[in-house]
PDB file of C-alpha atoms in Angstrom:
ATOM      1  CA  MET R   1      27.986 -54.128 132.523  1.00  0.00           C
ATOM      2  CA  LYS R   2      26.128 -50.609 131.703  1.00  0.00           C
ATOM      3  CA  ASP R   3      23.362 -49.547 133.452  1.00  0.00           C
ATOM      4  CA  LEU R   4      20.959 -48.192 130.863  1.00  0.00           C
ATOM      5  CA  THR R   5      18.648 -46.615 133.730  1.00  0.00           C
ATOM      6  CA  SER R   6      20.165 -42.971 133.625  1.00  0.00           C
ATOM      7  CA  LYS R   7      20.172 -43.178 129.606  1.00  0.00           C
ATOM      8  CA  LEU R   8      16.991 -43.842 129.500  1.00  0.00           C
ATOM      9  CA  SER R   9      15.369 -41.574 132.526  1.00  0.00           C
ATOM     10  CA  SER R  10      12.870 -40.322 130.546  1.00  0.00           C
ATOM     11  CA  LEU R  11      10.943 -43.664 130.170  1.00  0.00           C
ATOM     12  CA  THR R  12      10.934 -44.414 133.882  1.00  0.00           C
ATOM     13  CA  ALA R  13       8.280 -41.841 134.723  1.00  0.00           C
ATOM     14  CA  LEU R  14       6.150 -43.049 132.844  1.00  0.00           C
ATOM     15  CA  SER R  15       3.305 -45.616 133.756  1.00  0.00           C
ATOM     16  CA  SER R  16       3.704 -48.017 131.438  1.00  0.00           C
ATOM     17  CA  LEU R  17       6.626 -49.291 128.928  1.00  0.00           C
ATOM     18  CA  LYS R  18       5.588 -50.641 125.403  1.00  0.00           C
ATOM     19  CA  ILE R  19       8.494 -52.239 123.960  1.00  0.00           C
ATOM     20  CA  VAL R  20       9.043 -53.848 120.184  1.00  0.00           C
ATOM     21  CA  VAL R  21      11.950 -56.681 119.932  1.00  0.00           C
ATOM     22  CA  THR R  22      13.001 -57.912 116.681  1.00  0.00           C
ATOM     23  CA  GLY R  23      16.385 -59.755 115.718  1.00  0.00           C
ATOM     24  CA  ASP R  24      18.015 -61.495 112.572  1.00  0.00           C
ATOM     25  CA  ILE R  25      17.370 -58.611 110.159  1.00  0.00           C
ATOM     26  CA  HIS R  26      20.513 -59.688 108.571  1.00  0.00           C
ATOM     27  CA  ILE R  27      20.729 -56.260 106.374  1.00  0.00           C
ATOM     28  CA  ASN R  28      22.675 -57.333 103.141  1.00  0.00           C
ATOM     29  CA  THR R  29      22.871 -55.258  99.982  1.00  0.00           C
ATOM     30  CA  ASN R  30      25.087 -57.413  97.978  1.00  0.00           C
ATOM     31  CA  ARG R  31      22.172 -59.048  96.174  1.00  0.00           C
ATOM     32  CA  PHE R  32      18.576 -57.614  94.948  1.00  0.00           C
ATOM     33  CA  PRO R  33      19.586 -53.683  97.405  1.00  0.00           C
ATOM     34  CA  ASN R  34      16.294 -52.685  95.868  1.00  0.00           C
ATOM     35  CA  PHE R  35      14.342 -55.602  97.536  1.00  0.00           C
ATOM     36  CA  GLU R  36      16.159 -55.117 100.086  1.00  0.00           C
ATOM     37  CA  TYR R  37      15.616 -51.013 100.860  1.00  0.00           C
ATOM     38  CA  LYS R  38      12.179 -51.869 100.685  1.00  0.00           C
ATOM     39  CA  ARG R  39      12.250 -54.976 102.989  1.00  0.00           C
ATOM     40  CA  ILE R  40      13.944 -52.506 105.602  1.00  0.00           C
ATOM     41  CA  LYS R  41      11.627 -49.528 104.632  1.00  0.00           C
ATOM     42  CA  TYR R  42       8.388 -51.896 105.372  1.00  0.00           C
ATOM     43  CA  LEU R  43      10.190 -53.254 108.989  1.00  0.00           C
ATOM     44  CA  GLN R  44      10.733 -49.778 110.153  1.00  0.00           C
ATOM     45  CA  ASP R  45       7.555 -48.332 109.388  1.00  0.00           C
ATOM     46  CA  ASN R  46       5.576 -51.475 111.161  1.00  0.00           C
ATOM     47  CA  ILE R  47       7.699 -50.611 114.273  1.00  0.00           C
ATOM     48  CA  ASN R  48       7.246 -46.990 114.300  1.00  0.00           C
ATOM     49  CA  LYS R  49       2.950 -47.896 113.859  1.00  0.00           C
ATOM     50  CA  HIS R  50       3.057 -49.264 117.417  1.00  0.00           C
ATOM     51  CA  THR R  51       4.792 -45.979 118.884  1.00  0.00           C
ATOM     52  CA  PRO R  52       7.133 -48.127 120.783  1.00  0.00           C
ATOM     53  CA  ASP R  53       8.856 -46.279 123.792  1.00  0.00           C
ATOM     54  CA  LEU R  54      11.931 -48.957 123.338  1.00  0.00           C
ATOM     55  CA  VAL R  55      12.880 -50.467 120.481  1.00  0.00           C
ATOM     56  CA  ILE R  56      15.256 -53.625 121.119  1.00  0.00           C
ATOM     57  CA  LEU R  57      17.546 -54.970 118.291  1.00  0.00           C
ATOM     58  CA  ASN R  58      18.068 -58.227 119.244  1.00  0.00           C
ATOM     59  CA  GLY R  59      21.198 -59.593 117.644  1.00  0.00           C
ATOM     60  CA  ASP R  60      22.063 -60.091 113.668  1.00  0.00           C
ATOM     61  CA  ILE R  61      20.897 -57.045 112.634  1.00  0.00           C
ATOM     62  CA  LEU R  62      23.812 -56.865 109.848  1.00  0.00           C
ATOM     63  CA  ASP R  63      24.385 -60.009 107.814  1.00  0.00           C
ATOM     64  CA  LYS R  64      28.138 -59.800 108.082  1.00  0.00           C
ATOM     65  CA  ALA R  65      30.482 -58.577 110.492  1.00  0.00           C
ATOM     66  CA  LYS R  66      32.429 -56.453 108.187  1.00  0.00           C
ATOM     67  CA  PRO R  67      29.604 -54.623 106.314  1.00  0.00           C
ATOM     68  CA  THR R  68      30.036 -53.013 102.905  1.00  0.00           C
ATOM     69  CA  LEU R  69      29.398 -49.144 103.224  1.00  0.00           C
ATOM     70  CA  LEU R  70      25.999 -49.600 101.631  1.00  0.00           C
ATOM     71  CA  ASP R  71      25.090 -51.999 104.325  1.00  0.00           C
ATOM     72  CA  LEU R  72      26.028 -49.454 106.723  1.00  0.00           C
ATOM     73  CA  ARG R  73      23.955 -46.519 105.056  1.00  0.00           C
ATOM     74  CA  LEU R  74      21.013 -48.699 105.189  1.00  0.00           C
ATOM     75  CA  PHE R  75      21.761 -49.942 108.831  1.00  0.00           C
ATOM     76  CA  TYR R  76      22.116 -46.418 109.734  1.00  0.00           C
ATOM     77  CA  LYS R  77      18.800 -45.241 107.653  1.00  0.00           C
ATOM     78  CA  PHE R  78      16.563 -47.787 109.599  1.00  0.00           C
ATOM     79  CA  THR R  79      17.869 -46.977 113.284  1.00  0.00           C
ATOM     80  CA  SER R  80      17.691 -43.405 112.390  1.00  0.00           C
ATOM     81  CA  GLY R  81      14.149 -44.133 111.048  1.00  0.00           C
ATOM     82  CA  ILE R  82      12.667 -45.328 114.057  1.00  0.00           C
ATOM     83  CA  LYS R  83      11.126 -42.761 116.380  1.00  0.00           C
ATOM     84  CA  SER R  84      11.745 -43.956 119.791  1.00  0.00           C
ATOM     85  CA  ASN R  85      14.978 -45.330 121.837  1.00  0.00           C
ATOM     86  CA  VAL R  86      16.875 -48.175 120.748  1.00  0.00           C
ATOM     87  CA  ILE R  87      19.065 -50.797 122.171  1.00  0.00           C
ATOM     88  CA  LEU R  88      21.140 -52.926 120.130  1.00  0.00           C
ATOM     89  CA  ILE R  89      23.029 -55.912 120.970  1.00  0.00           C
ATOM     90  CA  SER R  90      24.985 -58.130 118.465  1.00  0.00           C
ATOM     91  CA  GLY R  91      24.469 -61.862 117.320  1.00  0.00           C
ATOM     92  CA  ASN R  92      26.807 -64.233 116.026  1.00  0.00           C
ATOM     93  CA  HIS R  93      26.815 -62.547 112.421  1.00  0.00           C
ATOM     94  CA  GLU R  94      28.328 -59.511 113.887  1.00  0.00           C
ATOM     95  CA  GLU R  95      31.281 -61.035 115.676  1.00  0.00           C
ATOM     96  CA  LEU R  96      34.767 -59.997 114.766  1.00  0.00           C
ATOM     97  CA  SER R  97      36.418 -62.261 117.645  1.00  0.00           C
ATOM     98  CA  ILE R  98      35.484 -63.797 120.778  1.00  0.00           C
ATOM     99  CA  ARG R  99      35.796 -59.948 122.643  1.00  0.00           C
ATOM    100  CA  GLU R 100      34.807 -57.927 119.527  1.00  0.00           C
ATOM    101  CA  THR R 101      32.320 -56.973 117.224  1.00  0.00           C
ATOM    102  CA  CYS R 102      31.639 -54.835 114.258  1.00  0.00           C
ATOM    103  CA  TYR R 103      29.748 -52.394 116.876  1.00  0.00           C
ATOM    104  CA  ASP R 104      32.582 -51.749 118.623  1.00  0.00           C
ATOM    105  CA  PHE R 105      34.018 -49.983 115.528  1.00  0.00           C
ATOM    106  CA  ILE R 106      31.387 -47.948 114.099  1.00  0.00           C
ATOM    107  CA  PRO R 107      29.644 -44.702 115.455  1.00  0.00           C
ATOM    108  CA  GLU R 108      26.191 -45.010 117.386  1.00  0.00           C
ATOM    109  CA  ILE R 109      23.518 -43.126 115.341  1.00  0.00           C
ATOM    110  CA  ASN R 110      20.072 -43.087 117.100  1.00  0.00           C
ATOM    111  CA  TYR R 111      20.934 -46.323 118.847  1.00  0.00           C
ATOM    112  CA  THR R 112      22.869 -47.714 121.633  1.00  0.00           C
ATOM    113  CA  TYR R 113      25.101 -50.723 121.662  1.00  0.00           C
ATOM    114  CA  VAL R 114      24.916 -53.080 124.768  1.00  0.00           C
ATOM    115  CA  PRO R 115      27.468 -55.989 124.920  1.00  0.00           C
ATOM    116  CA  ILE R 116      25.849 -56.396 128.416  1.00  0.00           C
ATOM    117  CA  GLY R 117      23.440 -54.382 130.678  1.00  0.00           C
ATOM    118  CA  THR R 118      20.709 -53.758 132.709  1.00  0.00           C
ATOM    119  CA  PHE R 119      17.704 -51.127 132.505  1.00  0.00           C
ATOM    120  CA  LYS R 120      15.129 -51.042 135.365  1.00  0.00           C
ATOM    121  CA  PHE R 121      11.551 -50.033 134.837  1.00  0.00           C
ATOM    122  CA  ASN R 122       9.312 -49.888 137.799  1.00  0.00           C
ATOM    123  CA  ASP R 123       9.395 -53.149 139.667  1.00  0.00           C
ATOM    124  CA  TYR R 124      10.965 -54.687 136.608  1.00  0.00           C
ATOM    125  CA  LYS R 125      14.662 -54.943 135.726  1.00  0.00           C
ATOM    126  CA  LEU R 126      15.534 -55.818 132.067  1.00  0.00           C
ATOM    127  CA  LEU R 127      18.879 -57.669 131.001  1.00  0.00           C
ATOM    128  CA  PHE R 128      20.388 -57.270 127.644  1.00  0.00           C
ATOM    129  CA  VAL R 129      23.401 -59.895 126.614  1.00  0.00           C
ATOM    130  CA  SER R 130      25.098 -60.118 123.069  1.00  0.00           C
ATOM    131  CA  HIS R 131      26.036 -63.323 121.762  1.00  0.00           C
ATOM    132  CA  HIS R 132      29.865 -63.322 122.767  1.00  0.00           C
ATOM    133  CA  LEU R 133      28.618 -63.075 126.310  1.00  0.00           C
ATOM    134  CA  ILE R 134      25.865 -65.549 126.911  1.00  0.00           C
ATOM    135  CA  LYS R 135      27.977 -67.353 129.349  1.00  0.00           C
ATOM    136  CA  ASP R 136      27.848 -64.619 131.741  1.00  0.00           C
ATOM    137  CA  ILE R 137      23.943 -65.360 131.874  1.00  0.00           C
ATOM    138  CA  GLN R 138      24.225 -67.456 134.713  1.00  0.00           C
ATOM    139  CA  LYS R 139      25.519 -64.906 136.941  1.00  0.00           C
ATOM    140  CA  LEU R 140      22.746 -62.145 136.280  1.00  0.00           C
ATOM    141  CA  LYS R 141      19.669 -61.801 137.864  1.00  0.00           C
ATOM    142  CA  GLY R 142      16.380 -59.970 136.574  1.00  0.00           C
ATOM    143  CA  ASP R 143      13.260 -60.288 135.381  1.00  0.00           C
ATOM    144  CA  ILE R 144      13.188 -60.378 131.642  1.00  0.00           C
ATOM    145  CA  LEU R 145      16.171 -61.260 129.471  1.00  0.00           C
ATOM    146  CA  PHE R 146      17.149 -60.162 125.690  1.00  0.00           C
ATOM    147  CA  THR R 147      19.929 -62.531 124.351  1.00  0.00           C
ATOM    148  CA  HIS R 148      20.764 -64.212 121.009  1.00  0.00           C
ATOM    149  CA  TYR R 149      21.783 -67.699 120.922  1.00  0.00           C
ATOM    150  CA  ARG R 150      20.345 -70.834 119.322  1.00  0.00           C
ATOM    151  CA  SER R 151      19.195 -74.151 121.089  1.00  0.00           C
ATOM    152  CA  ALA R 152      18.453 -77.565 120.154  1.00  0.00           C
ATOM    153  CA  ILE R 153      15.118 -76.868 118.921  1.00  0.00           C
ATOM    154  CA  ASN R 154      15.118 -78.972 115.862  1.00  0.00           C
ATOM    155  CA  LEU R 155      17.405 -81.263 113.637  1.00  0.00           C
ATOM    156  CA  HIS R 156      19.311 -78.339 112.365  1.00  0.00           C
ATOM    157  CA  THR R 157      20.546 -76.699 115.828  1.00  0.00           C
ATOM    158  CA  THR R 158      22.665 -77.292 118.635  1.00  0.00           C
ATOM    159  CA  ASP R 159      22.464 -75.851 122.126  1.00  0.00           C
ATOM    160  CA  GLU R 160      24.524 -73.264 122.780  1.00  0.00           C
ATOM    161  CA  TYR R 161      22.753 -72.310 125.819  1.00  0.00           C
ATOM    162  CA  ASN R 162      20.103 -74.305 127.930  1.00  0.00           C
ATOM    163  CA  ASN R 163      16.499 -72.779 127.432  1.00  0.00           C
ATOM    164  CA  THR R 164      15.601 -74.604 130.990  1.00  0.00           C
ATOM    165  CA  LEU R 165      17.887 -73.089 132.481  1.00  0.00           C
ATOM    166  CA  VAL R 166      16.427 -69.101 131.492  1.00  0.00           C
ATOM    167  CA  SER R 167      12.897 -70.552 131.622  1.00  0.00           C
ATOM    168  CA  LYS R 168      13.510 -71.159 135.598  1.00  0.00           C
ATOM    169  CA  LYS R 169      15.649 -68.074 136.146  1.00  0.00           C
ATOM    170  CA  PHE R 170      13.734 -65.469 134.164  1.00  0.00           C
ATOM    171  CA  LYS R 171      10.088 -64.289 134.075  1.00  0.00           C
ATOM    172  CA  TYR R 172      10.372 -64.175 130.117  1.00  0.00           C
ATOM    173  CA  THR R 173      13.304 -64.342 127.865  1.00  0.00           C
ATOM    174  CA  PHE R 174      12.829 -63.029 124.241  1.00  0.00           C
ATOM    175  CA  LEU R 175      15.655 -64.860 122.032  1.00  0.00           C
ATOM    176  CA  SER R 176      17.189 -64.531 118.498  1.00  0.00           C
ATOM    177  CA  ASP R 177      19.228 -66.367 116.276  1.00  0.00           C
ATOM    178  CA  ILE R 178      16.544 -69.174 115.433  1.00  0.00           C
ATOM    179  CA  HIS R 179      14.292 -67.349 112.466  1.00  0.00           C
ATOM    180  CA  GLN R 180      11.358 -69.230 113.429  1.00  0.00           C
ATOM    181  CA  LYS R 181       9.022 -67.982 115.639  1.00  0.00           C
ATOM    182  CA  ILE R 182       9.118 -70.791 118.534  1.00  0.00           C
ATOM    183  CA  GLU R 183       8.465 -70.974 122.230  1.00  0.00           C
ATOM    184  CA  PRO R 184      10.162 -73.669 123.558  1.00  0.00           C
ATOM    185  CA  TYR R 185       8.844 -72.864 126.920  1.00  0.00           C
ATOM    186  CA  TYR R 186       5.710 -70.625 127.949  1.00  0.00           C
ATOM    187  CA  ASN R 187       8.078 -68.021 129.040  1.00  0.00           C
ATOM    188  CA  VAL R 188      10.987 -68.227 126.270  1.00  0.00           C
ATOM    189  CA  ARG R 189      10.190 -67.381 122.633  1.00  0.00           C
ATOM    190  CA  TYR R 190      11.938 -66.773 119.890  1.00  0.00           C
ATOM    191  CA  THR R 191      11.384 -63.604 117.997  1.00  0.00           C
ATOM    192  CA  SER R 192      11.621 -64.776 114.388  1.00  0.00           C
ATOM    193  CA  SER R 193      12.972 -63.450 111.727  1.00  0.00           C
ATOM    194  CA  PRO R 194      11.714 -60.329 109.188  1.00  0.00           C
ATOM    195  CA  ASN R 195      14.316 -62.362 106.966  1.00  0.00           C
ATOM    196  CA  SER R 196      12.661 -65.252 106.737  1.00  0.00           C
ATOM    197  CA  LEU R 197      15.202 -68.194 105.646  1.00  0.00           C
ATOM    198  CA  LYS R 198      15.198 -72.482 105.051  1.00  0.00           C
ATOM    199  CA  PHE R 199      14.210 -73.239 108.458  1.00  0.00           C
ATOM    200  CA  HIS R 200      11.447 -71.153 108.330  1.00  0.00           C
ATOM    201  CA  GLN R 201       8.589 -72.627 106.119  1.00  0.00           C
ATOM    202  CA  GLU R 202       4.857 -70.829 107.069  1.00  0.00           C
ATOM    203  CA  VAL R 203       4.644 -66.736 106.599  1.00  0.00           C
ATOM    204  CA  ASP R 204       2.690 -66.451 109.537  1.00  0.00           C
ATOM    205  CA  GLN R 205       5.612 -67.003 111.538  1.00  0.00           C
ATOM    206  CA  TYR R 206       7.166 -63.759 110.337  1.00  0.00           C
ATOM    207  CA  GLY R 207       6.901 -60.497 112.546  1.00  0.00           C
ATOM    208  CA  PHE R 208       8.102 -59.112 115.833  1.00  0.00           C
ATOM    209  CA  TYR R 209       6.858 -59.141 119.567  1.00  0.00           C
ATOM    210  CA  VAL R 210       5.532 -56.145 121.279  1.00  0.00           C
ATOM    211  CA  ILE R 211       5.606 -56.145 125.158  1.00  0.00           C
ATOM    212  CA  THR R 212       3.846 -53.989 127.252  1.00  0.00           C
ATOM    213  CA  LEU R 213       5.084 -53.347 130.988  1.00  0.00           C
ATOM    214  CA  ASP R 214       2.776 -51.694 133.422  1.00  0.00           C
ATOM    215  CA  ASP R 215       1.329 -53.992 136.607  1.00  0.00           C
ATOM    216  CA  ASN R 216       1.272 -56.937 134.267  1.00  0.00           C
ATOM    217  CA  ILE R 217       3.583 -58.397 131.153  1.00  0.00           C
ATOM    218  CA  GLY R 218       1.635 -58.155 128.266  1.00  0.00           C
ATOM    219  CA  ILE R 219       3.110 -59.688 125.017  1.00  0.00           C
ATOM    220  CA  LYS R 220       1.383 -59.725 121.604  1.00  0.00           C
ATOM    221  CA  TYR R 221       3.068 -60.695 118.192  1.00  0.00           C
ATOM    222  CA  HIS R 222       2.697 -58.500 115.390  1.00  0.00           C
ATOM    223  CA  LYS R 223       2.784 -60.565 111.553  1.00  0.00           C
ATOM    224  CA  LEU R 224       4.225 -59.069 108.564  1.00  0.00           C
ATOM    225  CA  ASN R 225       3.146 -60.355 105.646  1.00  0.00           C
ATOM    226  CA  GLU R 226       5.111 -58.165 102.717  1.00  0.00           C
ATOM    227  CA  TYR R 227       8.468 -58.200 101.781  1.00  0.00           C
ATOM    228  CA  GLY R 228      10.340 -61.677 103.271  1.00  0.00           C
ATOM    229  CA  LYS R 229      12.544 -63.771 102.208  1.00  0.00           C
ATOM    230  CA  GLN R 230      12.224 -67.722 101.741  1.00  0.00           C
ATOM    231  CA  ARG R 231      14.120 -70.403 100.492  1.00  0.00           C
ATOM    232  CA  LEU R 232      12.019 -73.040  99.155  1.00  0.00           C
ATOM    233  CA  ILE R 233      12.897 -76.485  97.706  1.00  0.00           C
ATOM    234  CA  VAL R 234      10.881 -77.233  94.668  1.00  0.00           C
ATOM    235  CA  SER R 235       9.516 -80.830  94.269  1.00  0.00           C
ATOM    236  CA  LYS R 236       7.012 -82.922  91.643  1.00  0.00           C
ATOM    237  CA  ASP R 237       4.952 -82.777  94.976  1.00  0.00           C
ATOM    238  CA  ASN R 238       4.541 -79.193  95.769  1.00  0.00           C
ATOM    239  CA  ILE R 239       5.174 -77.399  92.758  1.00  0.00           C
ATOM    240  CA  GLU R 240       1.639 -76.102  92.665  1.00  0.00           C
ATOM    241  CA  ASP R 241       1.883 -75.180  96.035  1.00  0.00           C
ATOM    242  CA  ILE R 242       4.920 -73.160  95.420  1.00  0.00           C
ATOM    243  CA  LYS R 243       3.032 -71.398  92.568  1.00  0.00           C
ATOM    244  CA  ALA R 244       0.009 -70.548  94.632  1.00  0.00           C
ATOM    245  CA  ARG R 245       2.648 -68.825  97.150  1.00  0.00           C
ATOM    246  CA  LEU R 246       4.605 -66.801  94.473  1.00  0.00           C
ATOM    247  CA  LYS R 247       0.738 -65.265  93.178  1.00  0.00           C
ATOM    248  CA  LYS R 248      -0.388 -64.969  96.934  1.00  0.00           C
ATOM    249  CA  TYR R 249       2.774 -63.163  98.017  1.00  0.00           C
ATOM    250  CA  PRO R 250       3.967 -60.495  94.936  1.00  0.00           C
ATOM    251  CA  THR R 251       6.497 -58.470  97.252  1.00  0.00           C
ATOM    252  CA  TRP R 252       8.425 -61.410  98.590  1.00  0.00           C
ATOM    253  CA  LEU R 253      11.811 -62.684  97.713  1.00  0.00           C
ATOM    254  CA  PHE R 254      11.999 -66.722  96.831  1.00  0.00           C
ATOM    255  CA  LYS R 255      14.818 -68.540  96.391  1.00  0.00           C
ATOM    256  CA  LEU R 256      13.978 -71.736  94.568  1.00  0.00           C
ATOM    257  CA  SER R 257      16.543 -74.855  94.419  1.00  0.00           C
ATOM    258  CA  LEU R 258      16.211 -78.306  93.390  1.00  0.00           C
ATOM    259  CA  PRO R 259      16.643 -80.898  96.179  1.00  0.00           C
ATOM    260  CA  GLU R 260      20.072 -82.347  96.972  1.00  0.00           C
ATOM    261  CA  GLY R 261      21.530 -84.923  93.614  1.00  0.00           C
ATOM    262  CA  ILE R 262      18.730 -83.864  91.552  1.00  0.00           C
ATOM    263  CA  ASN R 263      20.391 -82.696  88.186  1.00  0.00           C
ATOM    264  CA  GLN R 264      19.002 -79.432  87.567  1.00  0.00           C
ATOM    265  CA  ARG R 265      18.286 -80.049  83.967  1.00  0.00           C
TER     266      ARG R 265
END
């Protein structure tokens, strides 16, 4: 367990703490690298506009556990350009084994990797738990949990951990892994993804959370409208809607496909 209170001692003197939390960025320069650089710069700029005291990267920041040199170059460009303290936990995409992640083997540049850790701010105890250590959640005590796991909230997913338990155990839990902005309980929130994929069909679900800690816990959602990715299944019933979406979001990268079993000809 890593105690971050001394490392973040400059924050403990503040009367209030502003936090930005985002996850599932999935940096991958293998395809469309120019788009990828614009997407990450857009996200970085929007984070900095909020002038946060602390940024929490909530897992799956890299798309692969064995990133390429270009992936790492963009990753470090992203973390180095964030103008605040950065805490990073790992997600399932970054795991090399049940005990190790890629962050165990690369240098920390303007971020602190936390497999599992805590930070105390005033009366609030923040907890950070990487994906490969989620079984330890049941042993932890605190107020706000930041972690990475999926749960059975739609037909595509199964439970890795029980949202009912965390809803009772912590005042708030901020999750990543599911790419949608979903609140299974009023105090359990999936952060959504700045890298929208096939389970995410609404553009207004794309963004990140801004949390303010003072006498109360304030939570706002910041929407992003540019440089997202989305997979769309084309059919005769939705072709006009897809055309309108392509026109409305010119900076987005859309991957169009036909339903299963349909010959592309």
